[in-house]
Short mmCIF file of C-alpha atoms in Angstrom, two decimals:
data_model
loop_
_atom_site.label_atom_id
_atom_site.label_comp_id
_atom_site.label_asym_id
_atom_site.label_seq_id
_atom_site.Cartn_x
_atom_site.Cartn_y
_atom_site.Cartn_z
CA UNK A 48 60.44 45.17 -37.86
CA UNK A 49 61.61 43.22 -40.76
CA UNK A 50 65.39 43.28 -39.32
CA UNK A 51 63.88 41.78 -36.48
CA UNK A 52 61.95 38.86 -38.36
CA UNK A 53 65.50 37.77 -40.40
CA UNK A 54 66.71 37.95 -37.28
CA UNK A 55 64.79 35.51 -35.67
CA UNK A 56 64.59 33.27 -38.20
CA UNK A 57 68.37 33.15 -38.92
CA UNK A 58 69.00 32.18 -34.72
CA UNK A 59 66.05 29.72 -35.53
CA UNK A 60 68.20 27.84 -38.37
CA UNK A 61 71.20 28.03 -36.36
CA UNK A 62 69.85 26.01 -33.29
CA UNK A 63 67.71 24.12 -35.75
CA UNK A 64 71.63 22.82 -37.61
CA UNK A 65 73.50 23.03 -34.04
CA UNK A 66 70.22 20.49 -32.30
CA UNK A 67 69.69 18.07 -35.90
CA UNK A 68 74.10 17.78 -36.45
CA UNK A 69 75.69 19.08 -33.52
CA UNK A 70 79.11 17.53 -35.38
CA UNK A 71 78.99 19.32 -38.90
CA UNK A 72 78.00 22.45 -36.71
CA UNK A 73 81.23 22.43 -35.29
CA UNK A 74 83.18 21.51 -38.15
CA UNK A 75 81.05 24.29 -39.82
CA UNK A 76 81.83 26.71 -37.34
CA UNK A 77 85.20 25.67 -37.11
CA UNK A 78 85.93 26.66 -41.03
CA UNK A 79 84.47 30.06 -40.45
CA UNK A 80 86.51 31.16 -37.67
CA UNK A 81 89.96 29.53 -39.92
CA UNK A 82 88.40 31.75 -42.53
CA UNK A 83 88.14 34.40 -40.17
CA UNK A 84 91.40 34.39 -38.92
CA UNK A 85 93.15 33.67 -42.52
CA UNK A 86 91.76 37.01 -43.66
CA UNK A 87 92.58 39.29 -40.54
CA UNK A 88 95.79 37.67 -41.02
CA UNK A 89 95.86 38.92 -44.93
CA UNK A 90 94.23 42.12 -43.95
CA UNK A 91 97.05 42.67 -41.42
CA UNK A 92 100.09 41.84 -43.77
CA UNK A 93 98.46 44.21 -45.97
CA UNK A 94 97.95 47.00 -43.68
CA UNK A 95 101.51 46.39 -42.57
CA UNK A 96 103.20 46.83 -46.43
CA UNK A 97 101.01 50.01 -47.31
CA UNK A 98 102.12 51.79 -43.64
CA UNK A 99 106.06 50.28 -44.72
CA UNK A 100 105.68 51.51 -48.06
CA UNK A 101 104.39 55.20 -47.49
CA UNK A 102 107.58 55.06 -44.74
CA UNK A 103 109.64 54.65 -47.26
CA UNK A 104 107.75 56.89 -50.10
CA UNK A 105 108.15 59.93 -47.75
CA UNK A 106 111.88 59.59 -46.83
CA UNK A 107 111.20 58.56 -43.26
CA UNK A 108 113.64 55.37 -42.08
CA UNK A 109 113.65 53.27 -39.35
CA UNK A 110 117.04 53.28 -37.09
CA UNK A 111 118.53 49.91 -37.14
CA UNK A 112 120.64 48.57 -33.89
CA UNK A 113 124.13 47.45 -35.26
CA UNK A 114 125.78 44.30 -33.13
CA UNK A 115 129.55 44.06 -33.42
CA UNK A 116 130.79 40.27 -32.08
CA UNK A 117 133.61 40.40 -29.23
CA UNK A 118 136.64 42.74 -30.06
CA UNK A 119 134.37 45.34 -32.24
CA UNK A 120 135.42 43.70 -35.06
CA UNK A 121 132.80 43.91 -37.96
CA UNK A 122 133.51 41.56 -40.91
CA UNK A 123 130.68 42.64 -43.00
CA UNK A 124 129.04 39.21 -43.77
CA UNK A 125 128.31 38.40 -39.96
CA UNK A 126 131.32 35.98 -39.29
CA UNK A 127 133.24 36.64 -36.44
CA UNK A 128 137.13 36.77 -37.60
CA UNK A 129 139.52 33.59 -36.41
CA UNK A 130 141.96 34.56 -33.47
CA UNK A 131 145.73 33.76 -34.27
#
């Protein structure tokens, strides 16, 4: 009952801001959902390290494609050697 109440009054102040400033609503709103998005964004970079670094704690590697330039000649530093 008293969830319901908050409730209420919370989607009362939010038409209340939207209906008085309908322009710092939206600049309001539009913060939030940059907030929002910054920390998924953190929260996914994190996630993303932790998973990479129990990889590498456990021994497990990731295979790597290796691309040789015409010829099949590898130099080592990615530069394709001159033709004479």
């Amino acid at each position: 009952m008293l969830a319901r109440v908050i409730g209420t009054i919370v989607i009362i102040l939010v038409l209340f801001a939207i209906i008085s400033d309908p322009q710092e609503a939206a600049s309001t709103t539009r913060g939030g959902a940059s907030t929002l998005a910054d920390a998924g964004s953190s929260i996914t970079v994190f996630l993303s390290s932790l998973v990479n670094n129990l990889a590498v704690a456990t021994g497990s590697s990731t295979s790597t494609t290796t691309t040789y330039p015409a010829g099949a000649v590898e130099t080592g530093d990615g530069s394709t050697p001159l033709d004479e």
